[in-house]
XYZ file of C-alpha atoms in Angstrom:
228
model
C 3.696 -31.949 -1.449
C 5.665 -34.735 -3.484
C 4.742 -37.883 -1.669
C 8.116 -40.401 -1.904
C 7.669 -44.129 -1.360
C 10.986 -43.899 0.631
C 12.775 -40.164 1.714
C 14.507 -38.441 -0.954
C 18.149 -38.322 -1.222
C 19.611 -34.865 -0.127
C 20.598 -32.345 -2.476
C 24.250 -32.131 -2.343
C 25.533 -28.523 -2.045
C 29.445 -27.157 -2.429
C 30.421 -24.239 -0.218
C 30.799 -20.756 -2.568
C 33.195 -18.301 -1.927
C 31.212 -15.428 -0.302
C 28.405 -17.741 1.310
C 25.978 -19.814 0.079
C 25.972 -23.585 -1.345
C 26.290 -24.492 -4.756
C 23.437 -27.280 -5.791
C 25.187 -30.011 -7.473
C 22.835 -32.247 -10.017
C 25.786 -34.377 -12.112
C 29.711 -34.687 -12.263
C 31.377 -35.135 -15.564
C 34.594 -35.385 -15.967
C 37.268 -35.081 -19.136
C 40.018 -37.734 -19.709
C 43.675 -37.071 -20.280
C 43.291 -33.424 -21.341
C 46.779 -32.564 -20.384
C 49.499 -34.006 -23.234
C 51.990 -34.734 -20.789
C 49.151 -37.248 -18.988
C 48.486 -38.756 -21.908
C 51.817 -39.741 -22.706
C 52.412 -40.659 -19.273
C 49.392 -43.102 -19.632
C 50.959 -44.579 -22.968
C 48.312 -42.756 -25.197
C 48.556 -39.872 -28.240
C 47.453 -36.367 -27.160
C 47.303 -36.132 -30.807
C 44.718 -38.413 -31.794
C 42.301 -38.263 -29.287
C 39.031 -36.154 -28.904
C 37.474 -35.351 -25.828
C 35.591 -38.410 -24.176
C 34.230 -37.919 -20.575
C 33.181 -40.397 -17.902
C 31.078 -39.318 -14.788
C 30.499 -39.464 -10.718
C 27.757 -39.406 -8.799
C 27.143 -36.119 -6.987
C 27.105 -37.813 -3.619
C 30.949 -38.556 -4.360
C 32.037 -35.058 -3.926
C 34.121 -34.212 -0.033
C 33.623 -30.887 0.574
C 35.063 -28.501 3.300
C 38.532 -30.190 3.756
C 36.706 -32.833 5.629
C 38.672 -36.728 5.409
C 38.726 -39.223 2.647
C 37.890 -42.644 3.391
C 40.753 -44.913 1.917
C 37.888 -47.127 -0.619
C 37.481 -50.717 -0.544
C 38.907 -53.161 -3.691
C 41.746 -51.236 -4.650
C 45.623 -51.465 -3.537
C 46.487 -48.428 -5.868
C 44.470 -45.672 -5.612
C 45.765 -42.832 -7.548
C 45.372 -38.908 -7.111
C 44.085 -36.141 -9.730
C 44.462 -33.068 -9.418
C 42.073 -31.315 -11.571
C 40.220 -27.498 -12.444
C 36.360 -28.092 -11.591
C 34.068 -25.647 -13.552
C 30.447 -25.085 -12.244
C 27.656 -24.722 -14.842
C 25.223 -21.911 -14.056
C 23.269 -21.568 -17.156
C 22.467 -24.766 -19.101
C 22.357 -25.674 -22.642
C 22.677 -27.880 -25.642
C 24.643 -27.309 -28.464
C 26.508 -24.533 -27.227
C 28.692 -22.662 -29.039
C 32.205 -21.877 -27.759
C 32.086 -18.045 -28.443
C 29.336 -17.872 -25.590
C 30.309 -20.634 -23.274
C 32.405 -19.016 -20.662
C 28.694 -17.392 -20.475
C 27.402 -20.482 -19.059
C 30.270 -20.831 -16.214
C 29.213 -19.745 -12.603
C 32.412 -20.387 -11.297
C 35.593 -22.559 -10.485
C 37.155 -25.035 -8.218
C 40.159 -26.949 -7.192
C 39.047 -30.430 -7.078
C 40.359 -33.955 -7.000
C 39.550 -36.780 -9.049
C 40.583 -39.969 -7.194
C 40.945 -43.191 -9.265
C 41.059 -46.978 -8.050
C 44.138 -47.310 -10.773
C 44.261 -51.312 -10.777
C 40.427 -51.293 -11.193
C 40.542 -48.867 -14.095
C 43.726 -51.231 -15.863
C 41.656 -53.990 -15.494
C 38.900 -52.117 -16.830
C 40.768 -51.055 -20.191
C 42.544 -54.687 -20.386
C 38.921 -55.908 -20.903
C 36.910 -53.046 -22.650
C 34.476 -52.752 -19.847
C 33.007 -48.987 -18.128
C 35.176 -47.235 -15.979
C 32.592 -46.748 -13.004
C 33.737 -48.366 -10.378
C 37.126 -47.105 -10.788
C 36.212 -43.492 -10.886
C 32.691 -43.131 -9.828
C 33.001 -44.832 -5.984
C 32.140 -43.202 -2.722
C 33.964 -39.738 -1.517
C 35.895 -40.228 -5.163
C 35.936 -36.503 -5.490
C 37.116 -34.074 -2.974
C 36.873 -30.191 -3.961
C 37.650 -27.070 -2.534
C 35.213 -24.090 -2.203
C 33.782 -22.472 -5.568
C 34.860 -19.254 -6.482
C 32.387 -17.444 -8.579
C 33.784 -16.401 -11.935
C 32.581 -12.612 -10.831
C 35.944 -13.139 -8.668
C 38.006 -15.358 -10.039
C 37.157 -14.391 -13.956
C 37.869 -17.100 -16.237
C 41.199 -18.110 -15.550
C 42.996 -20.086 -18.652
C 46.464 -20.236 -17.687
C 48.453 -20.611 -14.292
C 49.656 -22.666 -11.637
C 47.897 -25.952 -11.057
C 49.556 -28.369 -8.552
C 49.306 -30.982 -5.777
C 51.121 -31.643 -2.394
C 51.271 -34.589 -0.948
C 52.660 -34.402 2.806
C 54.250 -31.556 1.712
C 55.982 -32.938 -1.416
C 55.192 -31.455 -4.859
C 53.409 -34.396 -7.049
C 52.048 -32.839 -9.499
C 53.030 -29.016 -10.782
C 51.668 -27.561 -14.586
C 49.893 -24.952 -16.071
C 46.203 -24.739 -17.102
C 47.550 -22.975 -20.445
C 48.557 -26.894 -21.278
C 45.083 -28.251 -21.374
C 44.785 -29.804 -24.818
C 41.055 -28.494 -24.548
C 40.606 -25.335 -23.083
C 37.192 -24.672 -21.202
C 35.315 -23.457 -24.053
C 36.020 -25.955 -26.289
C 34.759 -28.938 -23.629
C 31.941 -27.123 -22.452
C 30.758 -26.660 -26.794
C 31.627 -30.558 -27.274
C 29.850 -31.901 -23.750
C 26.744 -29.884 -24.789
C 26.589 -31.620 -27.743
C 26.834 -34.940 -26.256
C 24.205 -34.172 -23.111
C 21.881 -31.382 -22.057
C 24.198 -29.245 -19.459
C 21.983 -28.176 -16.617
C 22.583 -25.420 -13.552
C 24.064 -27.579 -10.721
C 26.546 -29.385 -13.241
C 30.227 -29.924 -12.567
C 33.132 -30.451 -15.050
C 36.436 -31.795 -13.993
C 38.647 -30.605 -16.500
C 41.535 -33.112 -16.590
C 44.712 -33.862 -14.834
C 48.134 -32.783 -15.542
C 51.009 -35.421 -15.255
C 52.526 -36.376 -12.026
C 49.566 -38.809 -11.077
C 50.485 -41.295 -8.382
C 49.808 -43.820 -5.162
C 48.532 -42.409 -1.797
C 47.899 -44.297 1.455
C 46.394 -43.910 4.345
C 47.511 -40.759 6.517
C 48.672 -38.835 3.216
C 47.650 -35.315 3.317
C 46.326 -34.178 -0.245
C 46.770 -30.386 -0.513
C 45.940 -28.940 -3.842
C 46.082 -25.016 -5.483
C 45.148 -23.355 -8.687
C 46.158 -19.788 -9.263
C 43.641 -17.637 -8.715
C 41.014 -19.976 -8.137
C 41.735 -21.710 -4.447
C 42.446 -24.662 -2.921
C 41.505 -28.435 -1.936
C 42.711 -30.061 0.751
C 41.988 -34.057 2.160
C 43.350 -36.415 4.244
C 43.420 -40.348 3.151
C 42.210 -42.168 6.436
C-alpha cells in the first residue's frame, strides 16, 4: 500500500446502465462542434479545426443530483451534449478504428460561466474558470456501446422547466465522434476512463436558481439536474 502523506482523492465514478461504475480519469470538451452554435457565438463554422478544453473529473454531477449555482457569475449557461466514454486508450488512433475505443455514451451538460468566458476571450486568457468550476458537468448514466451502438444521428434536446431550449440532431456535428477521437489522440494519449463532451447545438441560454434542466439524446438516455 502506498504511504500517501495526505488522503488520496477518491475515484469519480459514473453509473453505467446495467450496473457498475465507470471510473473517470479526465474530461475533454470539444468547442463549437455544431455549425448553428458556432454562428450564434459569432464564429465561422467553415474555418476552425477542432479545439478542446478540459474539466476536472470531480466536476461531474451524476445520478440526477442538484447543481449549486456557482459563485463569481451572473450569467450561468447550459450546453447540452453527447458524452463519449473511452474504454480503450491509444495515441494517434486511426479514424477507421476509433469507435473500437469507445465504451459507451451518455447525455451531459457543459455548464458555463458565460460572463467569465467572455472576459477571458476579450483578454486572450484561458477558459478554465469559465468551464472547469465545481459541479460544472452534470451527466446521466453511461449506456454501453454494446447496447446503444454508435449513434451518429438522432434527437439531442434540452428542456428548462419543461420548455424546449435546445433541439437539434447528432448528425449536425461538424466533427464526428471518430474524427474527434482521432484528432484528440494526436494531441494527447487517450486512456480508459477519459470522457469527451462532444459539443453543443445552438440555443444556449442563461439559467437561474430553481430551474430544472432535463436533457435527452435519442438512443442514449437522459440527464437531469436542478439549479439550487
